[in-house]
Coordinates of N, CA and C in Angstrom, one line a residue:
X1 N 9.7 -15.4 11.0 CA 9.6 -13.9 11.0 C 9.9 -13.4 9.7
X2 N 9.0 -12.7 9.0 CA 9.2 -12.2 7.7 C 10.2 -11.1 7.5
X3 N 11.0 -11.3 6.5 CA 12.1 -10.2 6.2 C 11.5 -9.1 5.4
X4 N 12.2 -7.9 5.5 CA 11.7 -6.8 4.6 C 11.8 -7.0 3.2
X5 N 12.8 -7.9 2.7 CA 12.9 -8.2 1.3 C 11.8 -9.1 0.8
X6 N 11.1 -9.8 1.8 CA 10.1 -10.8 1.5 C 8.7 -10.1 1.7
X7 N 8.6 -8.8 1.7 CA 7.3 -8.2 1.8 C 7.2 -7.3 0.5
X8 N 6.9 -7.9 -0.7 CA 7.0 -7.2 -2.0 C 6.2 -5.9 -2.0
X9 N 5.0 -5.8 -1.5 CA 4.3 -4.6 -1.6 C 4.9 -3.4 -0.8
X10 N 5.4 -3.8 0.4 CA 6.0 -2.7 1.2 C 7.4 -2.4 0.6
X11 N 8.1 -3.4 0.1 CA 9.4 -3.1 -0.5 C 9.2 -2.2 -1.7
X12 N 8.2 -2.4 -2.5 CA 8.1 -1.5 -3.7 C 7.7 -0.1 -3.3
X13 N 6.8 -0.1 -2.2 CA 6.4 1.3 -1.7 C 7.6 2.1 -1.2
X14 N 8.5 1.5 -0.5 CA 9.7 2.1 0.1 C 10.6 2.4 -1.0
X15 N 10.8 1.6 -2.0 CA 11.8 1.8 -3.1 C 11.3 2.9 -4.0
X16 N 10.0 3.3 -4.0 CA 9.5 4.3 -4.9 C 10.2 5.7 -4.7
X17 N 10.5 6.0 -3.5 CA 11.0 7.3 -3.2 C 12.5 7.5 -3.6
X18 N 12.8 8.5 -4.3 CA 14.2 8.7 -4.8 C 15.2 9.1 -3.8
X19 N 15.3 8.3 -2.8 CA 16.3 8.6 -1.7 C 16.2 9.9 -1.1
X20 N 15.0 10.5 -0.9 CA 14.8 11.8 -0.5 C 15.4 12.1 0.9
X21 N 15.6 11.1 1.7 CA 16.0 11.5 3.0 C 17.6 11.5 3.1
X22 N 18.2 11.1 2.0 CA 19.6 10.9 2.1 C 20.3 12.4 2.2
X23 N 21.6 12.3 2.5 CA 22.4 13.6 2.6 C 22.3 14.2 1.3
X24 N 22.2 15.6 1.3 CA 22.1 16.4 0.1 C 20.8 16.6 -0.4
X25 N 19.8 16.8 0.6 CA 18.5 17.1 0.3 C 18.5 18.7 -0.2
X26 N 18.8 18.9 -1.3 CA 19.0 20.4 -1.7 C 18.2 20.6 -3.0
X27 N 17.9 21.9 -3.2 CA 17.0 22.3 -4.2 C 17.5 21.9 -5.6
X28 N 18.7 21.9 -5.9 CA 19.2 21.6 -7.2 C 19.0 20.2 -7.5
X29 N 19.3 19.2 -6.6 CA 19.2 17.8 -6.8 C 17.7 17.4 -7.0
X30 N 16.8 18.1 -6.2 CA 15.4 17.7 -6.2 C 14.7 18.1 -7.5
X31 N 15.1 19.3 -8.0 CA 14.5 19.9 -9.2 C 14.9 19.3 -10.5
X32 N 16.2 18.7 -10.5 CA 16.8 18.3 -11.7 C 16.7 16.7 -11.9
X33 N 15.9 16.3 -12.9 CA 15.9 14.9 -13.2 C 15.3 13.9 -12.3
X34 N 14.4 14.5 -11.3 CA 13.9 13.5 -10.4 C 12.4 13.6 -10.3
X35 N 11.7 14.7 -10.9 CA 10.4 14.8 -11.0 C 9.8 15.0 -9.6
X36 N 10.5 15.7 -8.7 CA 10.1 15.8 -7.3 C 9.8 17.3 -7.1
X37 N 8.6 17.6 -6.6 CA 8.3 18.9 -6.3 C 8.9 19.3 -5.1
X38 N 9.3 20.6 -4.9 CA 10.0 21.1 -3.8 C 9.6 22.6 -3.5
X39 N 8.9 22.7 -2.4 CA 8.3 24.0 -2.0 C 8.9 24.5 -0.7
X40 N 9.7 25.6 -0.8 CA 10.2 26.1 0.5 C 9.4 27.2 1.0
X41 N 9.0 27.1 2.4 CA 8.1 28.0 3.0 C 8.9 29.1 3.7
X42 N 9.7 29.8 2.9 CA 10.5 30.8 3.4 C 11.0 31.6 2.3
X43 N 11.7 32.7 2.6 CA 12.3 33.5 1.6 C 13.5 32.7 1.0
X44 N 13.4 32.5 -0.4 CA 14.4 31.7 -1.0 C 15.8 32.1 -0.8
X45 N 16.0 33.4 -0.5 CA 17.4 33.9 -0.3 C 17.9 33.5 0.9
X46 N 17.1 33.0 1.8 CA 17.7 32.4 3.2 C 18.2 31.1 3.0
X47 N 18.0 30.3 2.0 CA 18.6 29.1 1.8 C 20.0 29.1 1.4
X48 N 20.8 28.2 2.0 CA 22.2 28.1 1.6 C 22.5 27.4 0.3
X49 N 23.7 27.5 -0.1 CA 24.0 26.9 -1.4 C 23.9 25.3 -1.4
X50 N 23.9 24.7 -2.6 CA 23.6 23.3 -2.7 C 24.5 22.5 -1.8
X51 N 24.0 21.4 -1.3 CA 24.7 20.5 -0.3 C 25.8 19.8 -1.0
X52 N 25.9 19.7 -2.3 CA 27.1 19.1 -2.9 C 28.3 19.7 -2.7
X53 N 28.2 21.0 -2.2 CA 29.5 21.8 -1.9 C 30.0 21.1 -0.6
X54 N 31.3 20.7 -0.7 CA 31.9 20.0 0.4 C 32.1 20.9 1.6
X55 N 32.2 22.2 1.3 CA 32.3 23.1 2.5 C 30.9 24.0 2.5
X56 N 30.0 23.5 3.3 CA 28.7 24.2 3.3 C 29.0 25.5 4.0
X57 N 28.2 26.5 3.5 CA 28.5 27.9 4.1 C 28.2 28.0 5.5
X58 N 28.8 28.9 6.2 CA 28.5 29.2 7.6 C 28.2 30.7 7.8
X59 N 27.5 31.1 8.8 CA 27.3 32.5 9.1 C 27.5 32.8 10.5
X60 N 27.6 34.0 10.8 CA 27.9 34.5 12.2 C 26.7 34.2 13.0
X61 N 26.9 34.0 14.4 CA 25.8 33.7 15.3 C 24.8 34.9 15.3
X62 N 25.2 36.1 15.0 CA 24.3 37.2 15.0 C 23.3 37.0 13.8
X63 N 23.8 36.7 12.7 CA 22.8 36.4 11.5 C 22.0 35.2 11.8
X64 N 22.5 34.2 12.4 CA 21.6 33.1 12.7 C 20.6 33.4 13.6
X65 N 20.9 34.2 14.6 CA 19.8 34.7 15.5 C 18.8 35.5 14.8
X66 N 19.2 36.4 13.9 CA 18.3 37.2 13.1 C 17.4 36.4 12.3
X67 N 17.9 35.3 11.6 CA 17.1 34.4 10.9 C 16.1 33.7 11.7
X68 N 16.5 33.2 12.9 CA 15.6 32.5 13.8 C 14.5 33.4 14.3
X69 N 14.8 34.7 14.7 CA 13.8 35.6 15.2 C 12.8 35.8 14.1
X70 N 13.2 35.9 12.9 CA 12.2 36.1 11.8 C 11.2 35.0 11.5
X71 N 11.6 33.9 12.1 CA 10.7 32.7 11.9 C 9.9 32.4 13.2
X72 N 9.9 33.2 14.2 CA 9.1 32.9 15.4 C 7.6 32.9 15.2
X73 N 7.1 33.9 14.5 CA 5.7 34.0 14.3 C 5.0 32.8 13.7
X74 N 5.6 32.1 12.6 CA 4.8 31.1 12.1 C 4.7 29.9 13.0
X75 N 5.5 29.8 14.1 CA 5.5 28.7 14.8 C 4.8 28.9 16.1
X76 N 4.4 30.1 16.5 CA 3.8 30.4 17.7 C 2.5 29.7 17.9
X77 N 1.6 29.7 16.9 CA 0.3 29.0 16.9 C 0.5 27.5 16.9
X78 N 1.5 27.0 16.2 CA 1.8 25.6 16.2 C 2.1 25.0 17.6
X79 N 3.0 25.7 18.2 CA 3.4 25.3 19.6 C 2.2 25.4 20.6
X80 N 1.4 26.5 20.4 CA 0.2 26.6 21.3 C -0.8 25.5 21.0
X81 N -1.1 25.2 19.8 CA -2.1 24.1 19.4 C -1.6 22.8 19.9
X82 N -0.2 22.6 19.8 CA 0.2 21.3 20.2 C 0.1 21.0 21.6
X83 N 0.3 22.0 22.5 CA 0.3 21.9 23.9 C -1.2 21.6 24.4
X84 N -2.2 22.0 23.5 CA -3.5 21.8 24.0 C -4.2 20.5 23.6
X85 N -3.5 19.7 22.8 CA -4.0 18.4 22.4 C -3.6 17.3 23.4
X86 N -4.4 16.2 23.3 CA -4.1 15.1 24.2 C -2.9 14.3 23.8
X87 N -2.4 14.5 22.5 CA -1.3 13.8 22.0 C -0.4 14.8 21.5
X88 N 0.7 15.1 22.1 CA 1.6 16.2 21.6 C 3.1 15.9 22.1
X89 N 4.0 16.4 21.3 CA 5.4 16.3 21.7 C 5.8 17.1 22.9
X90 N 6.5 16.5 23.8 CA 6.9 17.3 25.0 C 7.8 18.4 24.6
X91 N 7.6 19.5 25.3 CA 8.4 20.7 25.1 C 9.8 20.5 25.6
X92 N 10.8 21.1 24.9 CA 12.3 21.1 25.4 C 12.9 22.4 25.0
X93 N 13.7 22.9 25.8 CA 14.3 24.2 25.5 C 15.1 24.1 24.2
X94 N 15.0 25.0 23.3 CA 15.7 25.0 22.1 C 15.0 24.3 20.9
X95 N 13.9 23.6 21.2 CA 13.1 22.8 20.2 C 11.7 23.3 20.1
X96 N 11.1 22.9 19.0 CA 9.7 23.1 18.8 C 9.0 21.8 18.5
X97 N 7.7 21.7 18.9 CA 7.0 20.4 18.7 C 6.2 20.3 17.5
X98 N 6.2 19.1 16.9 CA 5.3 18.9 15.7 C 4.4 17.7 16.2
X99 N 3.1 17.9 16.1 CA 2.1 16.8 16.3 C 1.2 16.7 15.2
X100 N 1.2 15.5 14.7 CA 0.3 15.2 13.5 C -0.8 14.2 14.0
X101 N -2.0 14.8 14.3 CA -3.0 13.9 14.8 C -3.7 13.2 13.8
X102 N -3.5 13.6 12.5 CA -4.1 12.7 11.4 C -3.4 11.4 11.4
X103 N -2.0 11.5 11.2 CA -1.2 10.2 11.1 C -0.8 9.7 12.4
X104 N -1.0 10.5 13.5 CA -0.7 9.9 14.8 C 0.8 9.8 15.3
X105 N 1.5 10.9 15.1 CA 2.9 10.9 15.5 C 3.3 12.3 16.0
X106 N 4.4 12.4 16.7 CA 4.9 13.7 17.2 C 6.4 13.6 17.3
X107 N 7.1 14.8 17.3 CA 8.5 14.8 17.4 C 8.8 16.3 17.7
X108 N 10.2 16.5 18.1 CA 10.7 17.8 18.3 C 11.7 18.1 17.2
X109 N 11.8 19.4 16.8 CA 12.9 19.8 15.9 C 13.5 21.1 16.5
X110 N 14.8 21.3 16.0 CA 15.5 22.5 16.6 C 14.8 23.8 16.2
X111 N 14.8 24.8 17.1 CA 14.3 26.1 16.8 C 15.2 26.7 15.8
X112 N 14.6 27.3 14.8 CA 15.3 27.9 13.7 C 15.3 27.1 12.4
X113 N 14.9 25.8 12.5 CA 14.8 25.0 11.2 C 13.5 25.4 10.5
X114 N 13.5 25.3 9.2 CA 12.4 25.7 8.4 C 11.7 24.5 7.8
X115 N 10.3 24.5 7.8 CA 9.6 23.5 7.1 C 9.7 23.6 5.6
X116 N 9.9 22.5 5.0 CA 9.9 22.4 3.5 C 8.9 21.3 3.1
X117 N 8.4 21.4 1.8 CA 7.6 20.3 1.3 C 8.2 19.6 0.3
X118 N 8.3 18.2 0.4 CA 8.9 17.3 -0.5 C 8.0 16.2 -0.9
X119 N 7.7 16.1 -2.1 CA 6.7 15.1 -2.5 C 7.1 13.7 -2.0
X120 N 6.2 12.9 -1.4 CA 6.4 11.6 -0.9 C 6.8 11.6 0.5
X121 N 7.1 12.7 1.2 CA 7.4 12.7 2.6 C 6.3 13.5 3.4
X122 N 6.0 13.0 4.6 CA 5.0 13.6 5.4 C 5.3 14.9 6.0
X123 N 6.5 14.9 6.5 CA 7.1 16.2 7.2 C 8.5 16.3 6.9
X124 N 9.0 17.5 6.6 CA 10.4 17.8 6.5 C 10.7 19.2 7.1
X125 N 11.7 19.2 8.0 CA 12.2 20.5 8.5 C 13.8 20.4 8.3
X126 N 14.3 21.6 7.9 CA 15.8 21.7 7.7 C 16.4 23.0 8.2
X127 N 17.6 23.0 8.5 CA 18.3 24.1 8.8 C 18.5 25.1 7.7
X128 N 18.2 26.3 7.8 CA 18.4 27.3 6.7 C 19.9 27.6 6.3
X129 N 20.7 27.2 7.2 CA 22.2 27.6 7.0 C 23.0 26.4 6.6
X130 N 22.8 25.3 7.4 CA 23.5 24.0 7.0 C 22.6 23.1 6.2
X131 N 22.9 22.9 5.0 CA 22.0 22.2 4.1 C 21.7 20.8 4.4
X132 N 22.7 20.1 5.1 CA 22.5 18.7 5.4 C 21.9 18.4 6.7
X133 N 21.6 19.5 7.4 CA 21.0 19.3 8.7 C 19.4 19.3 8.6
X134 N 18.8 18.2 8.8 CA 17.3 18.1 8.5 C 16.7 17.0 9.2
X135 N 15.4 16.9 9.3 CA 14.7 15.8 9.8 C 13.5 15.6 8.9
X136 N 13.2 14.4 8.6 CA 12.1 14.0 7.7 C 11.3 12.8 8.3
X137 N 10.0 12.8 8.0 CA 9.2 11.7 8.4 C 8.4 11.1 7.2
X138 N 8.4 9.8 7.0 CA 7.6 9.2 6.0 C 6.7 8.2 6.6
X139 N 5.5 8.0 6.0 CA 4.5 7.2 6.5 C 3.9 6.3 5.4
X140 N 4.0 4.9 5.6 CA 3.6 4.0 4.6 C 2.6 3.0 5.2
X141 N 1.5 2.7 4.5 CA 0.5 1.7 5.0 C 1.2 0.3 5.1
X142 N 0.8 -0.5 6.1 CA 1.4 -1.9 6.3 C 0.3 -2.7 6.9
X143 N 0.3 -4.0 6.7 CA -0.6 -4.9 7.4 C 0.1 -5.6 8.5
X144 N 1.4 -5.2 8.7 CA 2.1 -5.7 9.9 C 1.7 -5.1 11.1
X145 N 1.9 -5.8 12.3 CA 1.6 -5.2 13.5 C 2.7 -4.7 14.4
X146 N 3.9 -5.2 14.0 CA 5.1 -4.9 14.8 C 6.3 -4.8 13.8
X147 N 7.2 -3.8 14.1 CA 8.5 -3.7 13.3 C 9.3 -5.0 13.2
X148 N 9.3 -5.7 14.3 CA 10.0 -6.9 14.4 C 9.5 -8.0 13.4
X149 N 8.3 -7.8 12.8 CA 7.8 -8.8 11.8 C 8.6 -8.7 10.5
X150 N 9.4 -7.6 10.4 CA 10.2 -7.5 9.2 C 11.7 -8.0 9.3
X151 N 12.0 -8.4 10.5 CA 13.4 -8.9 10.8 C 14.1 -8.2 11.9
X152 N 15.3 -8.5 12.3 CA 16.1 -7.9 13.3 C 16.5 -6.5 13.0
X153 N 16.9 -5.7 13.9 CA 17.2 -4.3 13.6 C 18.3 -4.1 12.6
X154 N 19.4 -4.9 12.6 CA 20.5 -4.6 11.7 C 20.1 -5.0 10.2
X155 N 19.2 -6.0 10.0 CA 18.8 -6.4 8.7 C 17.8 -5.3 8.2
X156 N 16.8 -4.9 8.9 CA 15.8 -3.9 8.5 C 16.6 -2.6 8.2
X157 N 17.5 -2.2 9.1 CA 18.2 -0.9 8.9 C 19.0 -0.9 7.6
X158 N 19.8 -2.1 7.5 CA 20.6 -2.2 6.3 C 19.9 -2.1 5.0
X159 N 18.7 -2.7 4.9 CA 17.9 -2.6 3.7 C 17.3 -1.3 3.5
X160 N 16.9 -0.6 4.5 CA 16.4 0.8 4.4 C 17.5 1.8 3.9
X161 N 18.6 1.7 4.5 CA 19.7 2.6 4.1 C 20.1 2.4 2.7
X162 N 20.2 1.2 2.2 CA 20.6 1.0 0.9 C 19.6 1.2 -0.2
X163 N 18.3 1.0 0.1 CA 17.3 1.0 -0.8 C 16.5 2.3 -0.7
X164 N 16.5 3.0 0.4 CA 15.6 4.1 0.6 C 16.3 5.4 1.0
X165 N 17.1 5.3 2.0 CA 17.8 6.4 2.7 C 19.0 7.1 2.1
X166 N 19.6 6.3 1.1 CA 20.8 6.8 0.5 C 20.8 6.5 -1.0
X167 N 21.2 7.3 -1.9 CA 21.3 7.0 -3.3 C 22.2 5.8 -3.6
X168 N 22.0 5.0 -4.6 CA 22.9 4.0 -4.9 C 24.3 4.4 -5.1
X169 N 24.5 5.6 -5.6 CA 25.8 6.1 -5.8 C 26.7 6.4 -4.6
X170 N 26.0 6.4 -3.4 CA 26.7 6.8 -2.2 C 27.2 5.5 -1.5
X171 N 28.4 5.6 -0.9 CA 28.8 4.5 -0.1 C 28.3 4.6 1.4
X172 N 27.7 3.6 1.8 CA 27.0 3.6 3.1 C 27.6 2.6 4.1
X173 N 27.4 3.0 5.4 CA 27.9 2.1 6.4 C 27.0 2.2 7.6
X174 N 26.4 1.1 8.1 CA 25.6 1.0 9.2 C 26.5 0.9 10.5
X175 N 26.3 1.8 11.3 CA 27.2 1.9 12.6 C 26.7 1.1 13.7
X176 N 25.4 1.4 13.9 CA 24.6 0.6 15.1 C 23.2 0.6 14.8
X177 N 22.6 -0.5 15.2 CA 21.1 -0.7 15.0 C 20.7 -1.4 16.4
X178 N 19.6 -0.9 16.9 CA 19.1 -1.5 18.1 C 17.6 -1.4 18.3
X179 N 17.0 -2.2 19.2 CA 15.6 -2.1 19.4 C 15.3 -1.5 20.7
X180 N 14.3 -0.7 20.8 CA 13.9 -0.1 22.1 C 12.4 -0.1 22.3
X181 N 12.0 -0.3 23.5 CA 10.6 -0.3 23.9 C 10.2 1.0 24.4
X182 N 9.2 1.6 23.8 CA 8.6 2.9 24.2 C 7.1 2.7 24.4
X183 N 6.7 2.8 25.6 CA 5.2 2.6 25.9 C 4.6 1.3 25.3
X184 N 5.4 0.3 25.4 CA 5.0 -1.1 25.0 C 5.0 -1.2 23.5
X185 N 5.7 -0.3 22.8 CA 5.8 -0.5 21.3 C 7.3 -0.6 21.0
X186 N 7.6 -1.5 20.0 CA 9.0 -1.7 19.6 C 9.3 -0.7 18.5
X187 N 10.5 0.0 18.8 CA 11.1 0.9 17.9 C 12.5 0.4 17.5
X188 N 12.9 0.5 16.2 CA 14.2 0.2 15.8 C 14.9 1.6 15.6
X189 N 16.0 1.8 16.2 CA 16.8 3.0 16.0 C 18.2 2.6 15.3
X190 N 18.7 3.5 14.5 CA 20.0 3.1 14.0 C 20.8 4.3 13.5
X191 N 22.1 4.2 13.5 CA 23.0 5.3 13.1 C 23.8 4.7 11.8
X192 N 23.9 5.7 10.9 CA 24.7 5.3 9.6 C 25.3 6.5 9.0
X193 N 26.3 6.3 8.1 CA 26.8 7.3 7.4 C 26.6 7.0 5.9
X194 N 26.5 8.1 5.0 CA 26.4 8.0 3.6 C 27.4 8.9 3.0
X195 N 28.4 8.3 2.2 CA 29.4 9.1 1.7 C 29.1 9.5 0.2
X196 N 29.2 10.7 -0.2 CA 29.1 11.2 -1.5 C 30.5 11.7 -2.0
X197 N 30.7 12.0 -3.2 CA 32.0 12.5 -3.6 C 32.5 13.8 -2.8
X198 N 31.6 14.7 -2.5 CA 32.0 15.9 -2.0 C 31.5 16.1 -0.5
X199 N 30.9 15.1 0.1 CA 30.5 15.3 1.4 C 30.1 14.0 2.1
X200 N 30.0 13.8 3.4 CA 29.5 12.6 4.1 C 28.5 13.1 5.1
X201 N 27.3 12.4 5.0 CA 26.3 12.7 5.9 C 26.2 11.6 7.0
X202 N 26.2 12.1 8.2 CA 26.0 11.2 9.4 C 24.6 11.3 9.8
X203 N 24.0 10.2 10.0 CA 22.4 10.3 10.3 C 22.0 9.2 11.3
X204 N 20.8 9.6 11.9 CA 20.1 8.7 12.8 C 18.7 8.5 12.3
X205 N 18.2 7.3 12.5 CA 16.8 7.0 12.1 C 16.1 6.2 13.1
X206 N 14.8 6.4 13.1 CA 13.9 5.5 14.0 C 12.7 5.0 13.2
X207 N 12.4 3.8 13.3 CA 11.3 3.2 12.6 C 10.4 2.5 13.5
X208 N 9.1 2.5 13.2 CA 8.2 1.9 14.1 C 6.8 1.6 13.4
X209 N 6.1 0.6 13.8 CA 4.8 0.3 13.2 C 3.7 0.6 14.2
X210 N 2.6 1.2 13.8 CA 1.5 1.5 14.6 C 0.3 1.9 13.8
X211 N -0.9 1.7 14.2 CA -2.1 2.1 13.5 C -2.1 1.8 12.0
X212 N -1.6 0.7 11.7 CA -1.6 0.2 10.3 C -0.7 1.0 9.4
X213 N 0.4 1.6 10.1 CA 1.4 2.4 9.2 C 2.8 2.0 9.7
X214 N 3.7 2.2 8.7 CA 5.1 2.1 9.1 C 5.7 3.5 9.1
X215 N 6.2 4.0 10.2 CA 6.7 5.4 10.2 C 8.3 5.3 10.2
X216 N 8.9 6.2 9.5 CA 10.3 6.3 9.5 C 10.7 7.8 9.7
X217 N 11.5 8.1 10.8 CA 12.0 9.4 10.9 C 13.5 9.3 10.7
X218 N 14.1 10.3 10.0 CA 15.5 10.3 9.8 C 16.0 11.7 10.0
X219 N 17.1 11.9 10.6 CA 17.7 13.2 10.8 C 19.3 13.0 10.6
X220 N 20.0 14.1 10.3 CA 21.4 13.9 10.1 C 22.1 15.3 9.9
X221 N 23.3 15.2 9.6 CA 24.2 16.5 9.4 C 25.5 16.0 8.6
X222 N 26.1 17.1 8.2 CA 27.4 16.9 7.6 C 28.4 16.3 8.6
X223 N 29.1 15.3 8.2 CA 30.1 14.6 9.1 C 31.0 15.7 9.8
X224 N 31.4 16.7 9.2 CA 32.3 17.7 9.8 C 31.6 18.5 11.0
X225 N 30.3 18.4 11.1 CA 29.6 19.0 12.1 C 29.0 18.0 13.2
X226 N 29.2 16.8 12.9 CA 28.6 15.8 13.8 C 28.8 16.0 15.2
X227 N 30.1 16.1 15.6 CA 30.5 16.4 17.0 C 29.7 17.5 17.6
X228 N 29.3 18.5 16.9 CA 28.7 19.6 17.5 C 27.1 19.4 17.6
X229 N 26.6 18.6 16.7 CA 25.1 18.6 16.7 C 24.6 17.2 17.0
X230 N 25.4 16.2 17.3 CA 24.9 14.8 17.5 C 23.9 14.7 18.7
X231 N 24.1 15.5 19.8 CA 23.2 15.4 20.8 C 21.8 16.0 20.4
X232 N 21.9 17.1 19.6 CA 20.7 17.7 19.2 C 19.9 16.7 18.3
X233 N 20.6 16.0 17.4 CA 20.0 15.1 16.5 C 19.4 13.9 17.3
X234 N 20.1 13.5 18.4 CA 19.7 12.4 19.2 C 18.4 12.7 19.9
X235 N 18.2 14.1 20.3 CA 17.0 14.5 21.0 C 15.8 14.4 20.0
X236 N 16.1 14.7 18.7 CA 15.0 14.5 17.7 C 14.5 13.1 17.7
X237 N 15.4 12.2 17.6 CA 15.1 10.7 17.5 C 14.4 10.3 18.8
X238 N 14.9 10.7 19.9 CA 14.4 10.2 21.1 C 12.9 10.8 21.4
X239 N 12.7 12.0 20.7 CA 11.4 12.6 20.9 C 10.3 12.0 20.0
X240 N 10.7 11.1 19.1 CA 9.7 10.6 18.1 C 8.8 9.5 18.7
X241 N 7.4 9.9 18.7 CA 6.5 9.0 19.3 C 5.4 8.8 18.4
X242 N 4.8 7.6 18.5 CA 3.5 7.3 17.8 C 2.4 7.0 18.7
X243 N 1.3 7.6 18.3 CA 0.1 7.6 19.2 C -0.6 6.1 19.0
X244 N -1.4 5.9 20.1 CA -2.1 4.6 20.2 C -3.6 4.6 19.8
X245 N -4.1 5.9 19.6 CA -5.6 6.0 19.6 C -6.2 5.8 18.2
X246 N -5.3 5.8 17.1 CA -6.0 5.6 15.8 C -6.5 4.3 15.5
X247 N -7.5 4.2 14.8 CA -8.2 2.9 14.6 C -7.8 2.5 13.1

């Protein structure tokens, strides 16, 4: 069984991205010294301060509700279109569905999160208040048929965390990695933390192969908020599905 390290073309592809899914996906880091474009599809004034601040800003529930209400309109058509397709994320209270029929995947994200565009990633949604709370999906071509072809869960997760999901400057720890079967397809899911000088991000990831592609979904939050949002983040990971109809 081939290891991830022994797949040079895939390894180079994964290593190309400048740790975009790691904790601290924030405007300042992305614009300075990395050559990565960053487009926020929202009023820039709604974004919180950089994630490097160890005490991310918080707001009252009233303001959060106001921000959320202001973002309902852009997602109404998305939710309606998703429910009408043959392949769509299941609806759940407090979440909105994303269905990508081109690349063949779907997932849920919390209501109130904003879509942003980051070069090299297929989809990114993040909380407009808590800068470390986000979900991102990357899609890479592969000639492998099964995620298990790259090795066992802990080995594949460890390589992805160190080489792709966290910058080399951050101290990382793999907490758990396991294999799950969903509709006859093997998924690897894992939990890890990435520690920077001013914050620690607690994250969950799911990886799977299908339709000639390697899919990676990662979501996470500041460690100080992990207890409050871990169930929400787990729902995101559990909702991640890859379609079977692409040729």
